[in-house]
Amino acid sequence: MLEKEIISLVEAQREQHSLAREFYTDPDIYERDIERIFLRSWLYAGHQSEIPEPGDWFLFDFAGESIIVARGLDGEIRAMLNVCRHRGSRICLERSGCSKRLICRYHGWTYDLDGKLAGASRMNEDFDKSAISLRRVHVELLDGLIFVNFAEQPAAFSAVRDGLADCLRPYDLANARVAHRQTYPIAANWKLAVENYCECYHCAPAHPEYSRGHSLAHHGVRVGELYEAVMARAGACGLSDRTVNHLFLDAPGFGADYGYDRYPLIRDHVTGSDDGRPVAPLLGSIRDYDGGATDLQVGPVTFGLMYCDHVVLYRFTPVTIDTAECDITWLVRGDAVDGRDYDRDRLTWLWDVTTHADKNIIERNQQGVNSRYYVPGPLSGMEDYAWSFMSWYLETMRSPLRAVA
Ligand code: FES
Ligand code: FE
C-alpha cells in the first residue's frame, strides 16, 4: 500500500469506531508500525534482578529484532543489537546466560559486554578492531525496570522518572524480584492485543474471575463513595493518591508516555487474587491494604497492575503482522521466598486465567477482522481509552516521520 493510500485510509477513519481491516492485515502498514512506533518508543525489556551479576544477560526479541540486555563487568546495564558486525549472524542464541564476553559462533568474533569488538582472528593487518562495536540501544531504568529504545535520539526518559517518582516510591520496585515471567503467544496483530488491554467493556462477559474484585469491570468507578474511601485511605497506607496522565503523547514526548491511576477494588478485595485476600508480603514501604489497585503505563505498549503486595507488568510486542506476544512479569518483595511468603500458583492465577481468556477473544477478533465483509463498528463509552490508543496510532501513521522521531 502506498503512503498516500495509507494517509487516505487514516483520513477516512470514523471517530469512535474500530479501525479499518487494512490496519491489521496490510504488510506496508505493519512495517510502518514497526518503524514509527516500536523503533522509536520506550519498551520494557526486563527487571534488573534478572541480571544481578556482572556478565549476566538476557535477550529481548520482537518483530525480527533481537537485543542483548547485559550487565557489564562494571555493573552497568547496557543493550545492544544481537547482530554480529562481521557478517551479521545472531550472536547469543539462548534466552539468557552469563559470560565475560559475547562470542559469535559463526567465525568466532568476540565482543566485550559493552559491545566493543575484543577479538577477531586472522583478519588482515590493516583491520582496526577498535572501530567496530555492536550497535547500542538506549537504556533507562525506572526503579529497577529496564526500558530500551532504538531511536538515535529518543524522547527524554527523565520526564517519565520524574513524573512517576512519588507514585512509584512506596512500591520500591528497585528492590523487588521477579517471582514469575511468562510469554503468551497471540495469533493476532499487536494492535488488537493493545486495544483489548485498553478497554474493560469486555471484562464482565470475558473475565468473571477479574470482575469479582475489580471495579473497572463495572461502569463509573472513578467517582463516588468507594473511590473517595480508597483515595482517603491511600495516604495512611503509605501510597500516593495522585493520578498522573501523560499518555499517548505526540512529539516531542512520543513513545515516553506515563500514567498512574488508582481505583477501588470491590467486595472487600484487597488485591488481585482468587478470593481477594493477600498473596504476598506488602511491597516496599506500603503499610497496609487501602482496598485499591493501580493502572500503570510506561510507553505505548507496557502496562502494569499495581497491588499492595505484588505488581503485574504487561508488554505487547509484534512478532509478525498477524502474531504478537504478551509478556507478563510478576514482581514481589525482594526478600519474599516462594513457598514461604507466597505461593507462585496463587500469585499468578488471576492474570494467567485472564490472559488466556484475552488471548482467545483477541484471536477471534483477528479472525473476524480478516473477513472481506468486516466493517469498523461503533465503540462504547467504556472503550474510550482504546479509542485514545487508536486515535494516537492513526495520528502516528499520518504524521511526517520527523514529527514523531
Ligand atoms: Fe559473527 Fe562471522 S558473522 S563472526
Ligand atoms: Fe481482558
CSV table of C-alpha atoms and ligand atoms in Angstrom, one decimal:
chain,number,residue,atom,x,y,z
A,1,MET,CA,0.0,0.0,0.0
A,2,LEU,CA,1.4,3.4,-1.0
A,3,GLU,CA,1.9,6.1,1.6
A,4,LYS,CA,-0.8,8.3,0.1
A,5,GLU,CA,-3.2,5.3,0.3
A,6,ILE,CA,-2.4,4.9,4.0
A,7,ILE,CA,-3.0,8.5,4.7
A,8,SER,CA,-6.4,8.4,2.8
A,9,LEU,CA,-7.3,5.4,4.9
A,10,VAL,CA,-6.4,7.3,8.1
A,11,GLU,CA,-8.5,10.3,6.9
A,12,ALA,CA,-11.5,8.0,6.1
A,13,GLN,CA,-11.5,6.7,9.7
A,14,ARG,CA,-14.7,7.4,11.6
A,15,GLU,CA,-14.3,8.8,15.1
A,16,GLN,CA,-15.0,6.3,17.9
A,17,HIS,CA,-15.1,3.4,15.5
A,18,SER,CA,-12.8,0.4,15.3
A,19,LEU,CA,-10.1,0.5,12.7
A,20,ALA,CA,-10.3,-0.5,9.0
A,21,ARG,CA,-9.3,-4.0,8.1
A,22,GLU,CA,-6.1,-3.0,6.4
A,23,PHE,CA,-4.6,-1.7,9.7
A,24,TYR,CA,-4.5,-5.3,10.8
A,25,THR,CA,-3.6,-7.0,7.6
A,26,ASP,CA,-1.6,-4.8,5.3
A,27,PRO,CA,2.2,-5.5,5.2
A,28,ASP,CA,3.2,-1.9,4.4
A,29,ILE,CA,1.1,-0.6,7.4
A,30,TYR,CA,2.8,-3.3,9.6
A,31,GLU,CA,6.2,-2.1,8.5
A,32,ARG,CA,5.2,1.5,9.3
A,33,ASP,CA,4.0,0.3,12.7
A,34,ILE,CA,7.4,-1.1,13.5
A,35,GLU,CA,9.4,1.8,12.1
A,36,ARG,CA,7.2,4.6,13.6
A,37,ILE,CA,6.2,3.0,17.0
A,38,PHE,CA,8.4,0.1,18.1
A,39,LEU,CA,11.8,1.5,16.9
A,40,ARG,CA,11.0,4.9,18.5
A,41,SER,CA,9.3,4.2,21.8
A,42,TRP,CA,10.5,3.1,25.2
A,43,LEU,CA,9.9,-0.6,25.6
A,44,TYR,CA,10.1,-2.7,28.8
A,45,ALA,CA,12.9,-5.2,28.5
A,46,GLY,CA,13.0,-6.7,32.0
A,47,HIS,CA,13.8,-6.2,35.6
A,48,GLN,CA,17.3,-5.5,36.9
A,49,SER,CA,17.0,-8.5,39.3
A,50,GLU,CA,17.0,-10.8,36.2
A,51,ILE,CA,20.7,-9.9,35.6
A,52,PRO,CA,22.0,-9.4,39.1
A,53,GLU,CA,25.7,-10.3,38.5
A,54,PRO,CA,28.3,-8.8,36.1
A,55,GLY,CA,28.2,-10.8,32.9
A,56,ASP,CA,24.5,-11.7,33.2
A,57,TRP,CA,22.5,-11.1,30.0
A,58,PHE,CA,19.1,-11.9,28.5
A,59,LEU,CA,17.5,-11.4,25.1
A,60,PHE,CA,14.5,-9.2,24.2
A,61,ASP,CA,13.2,-10.2,20.8
A,62,PHE,CA,10.3,-8.7,18.7
A,63,ALA,CA,9.4,-8.2,15.0
A,64,GLY,CA,12.6,-9.9,13.8
A,65,GLU,CA,14.9,-7.8,16.0
A,66,SER,CA,16.9,-9.2,18.9
A,67,ILE,CA,18.6,-7.2,21.7
A,68,ILE,CA,21.1,-8.4,24.2
A,69,VAL,CA,20.5,-6.7,27.6
A,70,ALA,CA,23.7,-7.3,29.6
A,71,ARG,CA,25.2,-6.2,32.9
A,72,GLY,CA,28.8,-5.3,32.2
A,73,LEU,CA,31.8,-6.2,34.4
A,74,ASP,CA,31.5,-2.6,35.7
A,75,GLY,CA,27.9,-3.3,36.9
A,76,GLU,CA,26.3,-1.1,34.2
A,77,ILE,CA,23.3,-2.3,32.3
A,78,ARG,CA,23.6,-1.9,28.5
A,79,ALA,CA,21.6,-3.1,25.5
A,80,MET,CA,22.9,-3.9,22.0
A,81,LEU,CA,21.8,-5.5,18.8
A,82,ASN,CA,22.2,-9.2,18.7
A,83,VAL,CA,23.7,-8.9,15.2
A,84,CYS,CA,27.4,-9.6,14.6
A,85,ARG,CA,29.4,-6.9,12.9
A,86,HIS,CA,31.2,-9.4,10.8
A,87,ARG,CA,28.6,-11.0,8.5
A,88,GLY,CA,25.5,-10.4,10.6
A,89,SER,CA,24.9,-13.6,12.4
A,90,ARG,CA,22.9,-13.8,15.7
A,91,ILE,CA,25.5,-13.9,18.5
A,92,CYS,CA,23.6,-15.0,21.6
A,93,LEU,CA,21.3,-17.9,20.8
A,94,GLU,CA,19.9,-18.9,24.3
A,95,ARG,CA,17.3,-16.8,26.1
A,96,SER,CA,19.8,-15.8,28.8
A,97,GLY,CA,23.3,-16.5,30.1
A,98,CYS,CA,26.3,-15.3,31.9
A,99,SER,CA,29.7,-14.7,30.3
A,100,LYS,CA,32.6,-12.3,30.4
A,101,ARG,CA,32.4,-11.9,26.7
A,102,LEU,CA,29.9,-12.5,23.9
A,103,ILE,CA,31.2,-14.9,21.2
A,104,CYS,CA,29.7,-15.2,17.7
A,105,ARG,CA,29.8,-18.8,16.9
A,106,TYR,CA,30.0,-18.3,13.2
A,107,HIS,CA,33.6,-17.2,12.8
A,108,GLY,CA,34.4,-16.6,16.5
A,109,TRP,CA,34.4,-12.8,16.7
A,110,THR,CA,34.4,-11.8,20.4
A,111,TYR,CA,32.7,-8.8,22.0
A,112,ASP,CA,33.0,-7.2,25.4
A,113,LEU,CA,29.8,-6.7,27.3
A,114,ASP,CA,29.7,-3.0,26.3
A,115,GLY,CA,29.6,-4.2,22.6
A,116,LYS,CA,33.2,-3.4,21.7
A,117,LEU,CA,34.9,-5.9,19.5
A,118,ALA,CA,37.6,-7.6,21.6
A,119,GLY,CA,38.9,-10.2,19.2
A,120,ALA,CA,38.7,-11.3,15.6
A,121,SER,CA,41.2,-13.9,14.5
A,122,ARG,CA,43.2,-13.9,11.2
A,123,MET,CA,41.9,-10.6,9.8
A,124,ASN,CA,44.1,-8.5,7.5
A,125,GLU,CA,46.8,-6.5,9.1
A,126,ASP,CA,45.1,-3.2,8.5
A,127,PHE,CA,42.0,-4.4,10.3
A,128,ASP,CA,41.1,-2.0,13.1
A,129,LYS,CA,39.0,-3.7,15.7
A,130,SER,CA,38.7,-0.6,17.8
A,131,ALA,CA,36.5,0.9,15.1
A,132,ILE,CA,33.9,-1.9,15.5
A,133,SER,CA,31.2,-2.3,18.1
A,134,LEU,CA,27.7,-3.9,18.3
A,135,ARG,CA,25.0,-1.3,17.6
A,136,ARG,CA,24.0,0.1,21.0
A,137,VAL,CA,20.4,0.7,22.0
A,138,HIS,CA,19.4,3.3,24.6
A,139,VAL,CA,18.7,2.0,28.1
A,140,GLU,CA,17.0,3.7,31.0
A,141,LEU,CA,16.0,2.4,34.4
A,142,LEU,CA,12.7,3.2,36.2
A,143,ASP,CA,13.0,1.9,39.7
A,144,GLY,CA,14.8,-1.3,38.5
A,145,LEU,CA,12.6,-1.7,35.4
A,146,ILE,CA,14.8,-1.7,32.3
A,147,PHE,CA,13.5,0.2,29.3
A,148,VAL,CA,15.1,0.3,25.9
A,149,ASN,CA,14.7,2.5,22.8
A,150,PHE,CA,16.1,2.0,19.3
A,151,ALA,CA,15.8,5.7,18.3
A,152,GLU,CA,19.0,7.7,17.7
A,153,GLN,CA,17.5,10.4,19.9
A,154,PRO,CA,14.7,9.0,21.9
A,155,ALA,CA,12.2,11.2,23.9
A,156,ALA,CA,13.7,12.0,27.3
A,157,PHE,CA,13.1,9.3,29.8
A,158,SER,CA,13.7,11.7,32.7
A,159,ALA,CA,10.1,13.0,32.3
A,160,VAL,CA,8.8,9.5,33.0
A,161,ARG,CA,11.0,9.0,36.0
A,162,ASP,CA,10.2,12.4,37.5
A,163,GLY,CA,6.5,12.2,36.7
A,164,LEU,CA,6.1,8.8,38.4
A,165,ALA,CA,8.6,9.2,41.2
A,166,ASP,CA,6.2,10.0,44.0
A,167,CYS,CA,3.7,7.4,42.9
A,168,LEU,CA,6.2,4.5,42.5
A,169,ARG,CA,8.3,5.2,45.6
A,170,PRO,CA,6.2,3.2,48.1
A,171,TYR,CA,6.4,0.0,46.0
A,172,ASP,CA,10.2,0.0,46.0
A,173,LEU,CA,10.3,-1.8,42.7
A,174,ALA,CA,14.1,-1.4,42.5
A,175,ASN,CA,14.3,-4.0,45.3
A,176,ALA,CA,11.5,-6.2,44.1
A,177,ARG,CA,12.2,-9.5,42.4
A,178,VAL,CA,10.6,-11.4,39.6
A,179,ALA,CA,8.5,-14.2,41.0
A,180,HIS,CA,7.4,-15.4,37.6
A,181,ARG,CA,7.6,-14.4,34.0
A,182,GLN,CA,5.7,-15.8,31.1
A,183,THR,CA,5.2,-15.1,27.4
A,184,TYR,CA,1.8,-15.8,25.9
A,185,PRO,CA,1.8,-16.1,22.0
A,186,ILE,CA,-1.3,-14.5,20.4
A,187,ALA,CA,-2.3,-15.2,16.8
A,188,ALA,CA,-3.4,-11.6,16.1
A,189,ASN,CA,-2.0,-8.3,15.0
A,190,TRP,CA,-0.4,-6.5,18.0
A,191,LYS,CA,-2.9,-3.6,17.9
A,192,LEU,CA,-5.8,-5.9,18.6
A,193,ALA,CA,-4.0,-7.0,21.8
A,194,VAL,CA,-3.3,-3.5,22.9
A,195,GLU,CA,-6.8,-2.3,22.1
A,196,ASN,CA,-8.2,-5.2,24.2
A,197,TYR,CA,-5.9,-4.3,27.1
A,198,CYS,CA,-7.1,-0.7,26.9
A,199,GLU,CA,-10.8,-1.3,27.4
A,200,CYS,CA,-12.8,-3.1,30.1
A,201,TYR,CA,-16.0,-3.3,28.1
A,202,HIS,CA,-15.2,-7.0,27.6
A,203,CYS,CA,-14.3,-7.6,31.2
A,204,ALA,CA,-17.8,-8.5,32.5
A,205,PRO,CA,-18.5,-11.1,29.8
A,206,ALA,CA,-15.0,-12.4,29.3
A,207,HIS,CA,-13.4,-12.2,32.8
A,208,PRO,CA,-15.7,-13.5,35.6
A,209,GLU,CA,-12.6,-14.0,37.8
A,210,TYR,CA,-11.3,-10.5,37.4
A,211,SER,CA,-14.8,-8.9,37.6
A,212,ARG,CA,-15.4,-10.4,41.1
A,213,GLY,CA,-12.9,-7.9,42.6
A,214,HIS,CA,-12.2,-5.1,40.2
A,215,SER,CA,-14.4,-2.1,39.8
A,216,LEU,CA,-13.1,-1.3,36.3
A,217,ALA,CA,-15.2,-4.2,35.0
A,218,HIS,CA,-18.2,-2.1,36.0
A,219,HIS,CA,-19.1,1.3,34.8
A,220,GLY,CA,-18.3,4.7,36.6
A,221,VAL,CA,-15.7,3.6,39.2
A,222,ARG,CA,-13.6,6.7,39.4
A,223,VAL,CA,-16.3,8.7,41.2
A,224,GLY,CA,-18.4,8.1,44.2
A,225,GLU,CA,-18.1,6.9,47.8
A,226,LEU,CA,-16.0,3.8,47.1
A,227,TYR,CA,-13.5,5.8,45.1
A,228,GLU,CA,-13.3,8.6,47.7
A,229,ALA,CA,-12.8,6.0,50.5
A,230,VAL,CA,-9.8,4.3,48.8
A,231,MET,CA,-8.2,7.7,48.0
A,232,ALA,CA,-8.7,8.7,51.6
A,233,ARG,CA,-7.1,5.5,52.9
A,234,ALA,CA,-4.2,5.6,50.4
A,235,GLY,CA,-2.1,8.1,52.3
A,236,ALA,CA,-2.5,6.3,55.6
A,237,CYS,CA,-1.3,3.1,53.9
A,238,GLY,CA,1.8,4.8,52.5
A,239,LEU,CA,0.5,5.2,48.9
A,240,SER,CA,0.1,8.2,46.7
A,241,ASP,CA,-3.4,9.4,46.0
A,242,ARG,CA,-2.2,11.3,42.9
A,243,THR,CA,-3.4,10.5,39.4
A,244,VAL,CA,-0.8,11.0,36.6
A,245,ASN,CA,-1.8,11.1,33.0
A,246,HIS,CA,0.7,11.8,30.3
A,247,LEU,CA,-0.5,9.1,27.9
A,248,PHE,CA,-0.3,8.6,24.1
A,249,LEU,CA,1.8,11.7,23.6
A,250,ASP,CA,2.7,13.4,20.3
A,251,ALA,CA,6.2,14.8,19.6
A,252,PRO,CA,8.4,15.6,21.5
A,253,GLY,CA,7.3,13.2,24.2
A,254,PHE,CA,6.5,10.5,21.7
A,255,GLY,CA,6.9,7.0,23.0
A,256,ALA,CA,7.7,8.1,26.5
A,257,ASP,CA,4.1,8.0,27.9
A,258,TYR,CA,3.4,7.6,31.6
A,259,GLY,CA,0.4,7.2,33.7
A,260,TYR,CA,-0.6,6.1,37.2
A,261,ASP,CA,-4.3,5.7,38.1
A,262,ARG,CA,-5.6,4.2,41.3
A,263,TYR,CA,-9.1,2.9,41.6
A,264,PRO,CA,-11.1,0.8,44.1
A,265,LEU,CA,-11.3,-2.9,44.3
A,266,ILE,CA,-14.7,-4.2,45.3
A,267,ARG,CA,-16.4,-6.8,47.6
A,268,ASP,CA,-13.7,-6.4,50.2
A,269,HIS,CA,-10.9,-7.5,47.9
A,270,VAL,CA,-7.6,-6.1,48.9
A,271,THR,CA,-5.5,-7.5,46.0
A,272,GLY,CA,-5.8,-9.3,42.6
A,273,SER,CA,-6.2,-12.9,43.7
A,274,ASP,CA,-8.8,-15.7,43.6
A,275,ASP,CA,-10.5,-14.6,46.8
A,276,GLY,CA,-9.2,-11.1,47.0
A,277,ARG,CA,-7.0,-11.9,50.0
A,278,PRO,CA,-3.3,-11.1,50.1
A,279,VAL,CA,-1.0,-13.4,48.0
A,280,ALA,CA,2.5,-12.0,49.1
A,281,PRO,CA,4.0,-9.6,51.7
A,282,LEU,CA,3.3,-5.9,51.4
A,283,LEU,CA,5.7,-4.2,48.9
A,284,GLY,CA,8.3,-1.6,49.8
A,285,SER,CA,7.1,0.9,52.4
A,286,ILE,CA,3.4,0.2,52.0
A,287,ARG,CA,1.9,-0.2,55.5
A,288,ASP,CA,-1.5,-1.6,54.8
A,289,TYR,CA,-4.0,-2.5,52.2
A,290,ASP,CA,-6.0,0.5,51.0
A,291,GLY,CA,-8.6,-1.5,49.0
A,292,GLY,CA,-7.3,-0.2,45.7
A,293,ALA,CA,-5.3,-1.1,42.6
A,294,THR,CA,-3.4,1.0,40.1
A,295,ASP,CA,-3.2,1.0,36.4
A,296,LEU,CA,0.3,1.9,35.3
A,297,GLN,CA,1.5,2.7,31.8
A,298,VAL,CA,5.0,3.4,30.6
A,299,GLY,CA,5.4,3.9,26.8
A,300,PRO,CA,2.7,2.9,24.4
A,301,VAL,CA,2.8,-0.9,24.9
A,302,THR,CA,3.9,-1.5,28.5
A,303,PHE,CA,1.2,-1.6,31.2
A,304,GLY,CA,1.1,-2.6,34.8
A,305,LEU,CA,-1.3,-3.6,37.6
A,306,MET,CA,0.0,-2.4,40.9
A,307,TYR,CA,-1.4,-4.1,44.0
A,308,CYS,CA,-0.2,-3.6,47.6
A,309,ASP,CA,1.5,-7.0,47.6
A,310,HIS,CA,2.5,-7.6,44.0
A,311,VAL,CA,2.9,-5.9,40.6
A,312,VAL,CA,2.0,-7.4,37.3
A,313,LEU,CA,3.7,-5.9,34.2
A,314,TYR,CA,2.4,-6.5,30.7
A,315,ARG,CA,4.3,-5.8,27.5
A,316,PHE,CA,2.8,-6.3,24.0
A,317,THR,CA,5.1,-6.8,21.0
A,318,PRO,CA,4.6,-7.8,17.4
A,319,VAL,CA,6.2,-11.0,16.1
A,320,THR,CA,4.8,-10.8,12.6
A,321,ILE,CA,1.9,-8.9,11.0
A,322,ASP,CA,-0.6,-11.4,12.5
A,323,THR,CA,1.2,-12.8,15.5
A,324,ALA,CA,2.1,-11.0,18.7
A,325,GLU,CA,3.4,-11.7,22.2
A,326,CYS,CA,2.1,-10.7,25.6
A,327,ASP,CA,5.0,-10.9,28.1
A,328,ILE,CA,3.9,-10.8,31.8
A,329,THR,CA,6.2,-10.3,34.8
A,330,TRP,CA,5.0,-10.8,38.3
A,331,LEU,CA,7.0,-8.8,40.9
A,332,VAL,CA,7.1,-9.4,44.6
A,333,ARG,CA,9.1,-8.0,47.5
A,334,GLY,CA,12.8,-8.7,47.0
A,335,ASP,CA,13.1,-10.8,50.2
A,336,ALA,CA,9.9,-12.8,49.6
A,337,VAL,CA,10.6,-16.6,49.2
A,338,ASP,CA,8.5,-18.8,47.1
A,339,GLY,CA,6.7,-21.4,49.2
A,340,ARG,CA,7.2,-19.4,52.4
A,341,ASP,CA,6.0,-15.9,51.7
A,342,TYR,CA,3.9,-16.6,48.6
A,343,ASP,CA,2.7,-19.5,46.5
A,344,ARG,CA,3.6,-18.9,42.9
A,345,ASP,CA,0.5,-20.6,41.5
A,346,ARG,CA,-1.8,-18.5,43.7
A,347,LEU,CA,0.1,-15.3,42.9
A,348,THR,CA,-0.1,-15.8,39.2
A,349,TRP,CA,-3.6,-17.4,39.0
A,350,LEU,CA,-5.7,-14.3,38.3
A,351,TRP,CA,-3.7,-12.8,35.5
A,352,ASP,CA,-2.9,-16.1,34.0
A,353,VAL,CA,-6.5,-17.2,33.7
A,354,THR,CA,-7.4,-13.6,32.5
A,355,THR,CA,-4.7,-13.6,29.9
A,356,HIS,CA,-5.7,-17.0,28.5
A,357,ALA,CA,-9.2,-15.6,28.1
A,358,ASP,CA,-7.9,-12.4,26.5
A,359,LYS,CA,-5.8,-14.5,24.1
A,360,ASN,CA,-8.9,-16.3,22.9
A,361,ILE,CA,-11.0,-13.2,22.4
A,362,ILE,CA,-8.2,-11.3,20.6
A,363,GLU,CA,-7.6,-14.3,18.3
A,364,ARG,CA,-11.3,-14.5,17.4
A,365,ASN,CA,-11.2,-10.7,16.9
A,366,GLN,CA,-8.4,-11.2,14.3
A,367,GLN,CA,-10.3,-13.9,12.5
A,368,GLY,CA,-13.4,-11.7,12.2
A,369,VAL,CA,-11.4,-8.7,11.1
A,370,ASN,CA,-9.8,-10.8,8.4
A,371,SER,CA,-13.2,-11.2,6.7
A,372,ARG,CA,-13.8,-9.3,3.5
A,373,TYR,CA,-17.1,-8.3,5.0
A,374,TYR,CA,-15.8,-6.8,8.2
A,375,VAL,CA,-16.7,-3.1,8.6
A,376,PRO,CA,-15.5,-0.9,11.6
A,377,GLY,CA,-18.2,-0.7,14.3
A,378,PRO,CA,-19.1,2.0,16.9
A,379,LEU,CA,-17.3,2.0,20.3
A,380,SER,CA,-18.9,2.1,23.7
A,381,GLY,CA,-18.1,4.8,26.3
A,382,MET,CA,-16.3,2.0,28.2
A,383,GLU,CA,-13.9,1.9,25.2
A,384,ASP,CA,-12.8,5.5,25.5
A,385,TYR,CA,-9.2,4.6,26.4
A,386,ALA,CA,-9.0,2.1,23.5
A,387,TRP,CA,-10.1,5.0,21.2
A,388,SER,CA,-7.3,7.1,22.8
A,389,PHE,CA,-4.8,4.5,21.7
A,390,MET,CA,-6.4,4.2,18.2
A,391,SER,CA,-6.5,7.9,17.6
A,392,TRP,CA,-2.9,8.3,18.7
A,393,TYR,CA,-2.0,5.4,16.4
A,394,LEU,CA,-3.8,7.0,13.5
A,395,GLU,CA,-2.0,10.3,14.0
A,396,THR,CA,1.3,8.4,14.2
A,397,MET,CA,0.6,6.8,10.9
A,398,ARG,CA,-0.4,10.1,9.2
A,399,SER,CA,2.2,12.5,10.6
A,400,PRO,CA,5.5,13.1,8.8
A,401,LEU,CA,8.1,10.9,10.4
A,402,ARG,CA,10.1,13.7,11.7
A,403,ALA,CA,7.2,14.8,13.9
A,404,VAL,CA,7.3,11.5,15.8
A,405,ALA,CA,11.1,11.0,15.9
B,1,FES,FE1,29.9,-13.3,13.5
B,1,FES,FE2,31.3,-14.0,11.3
B,1,FES,S1,29.2,-13.5,11.5
B,1,FES,S2,32.0,-13.9,13.4
B,2,FE,FE,-9.1,-8.7,29.1
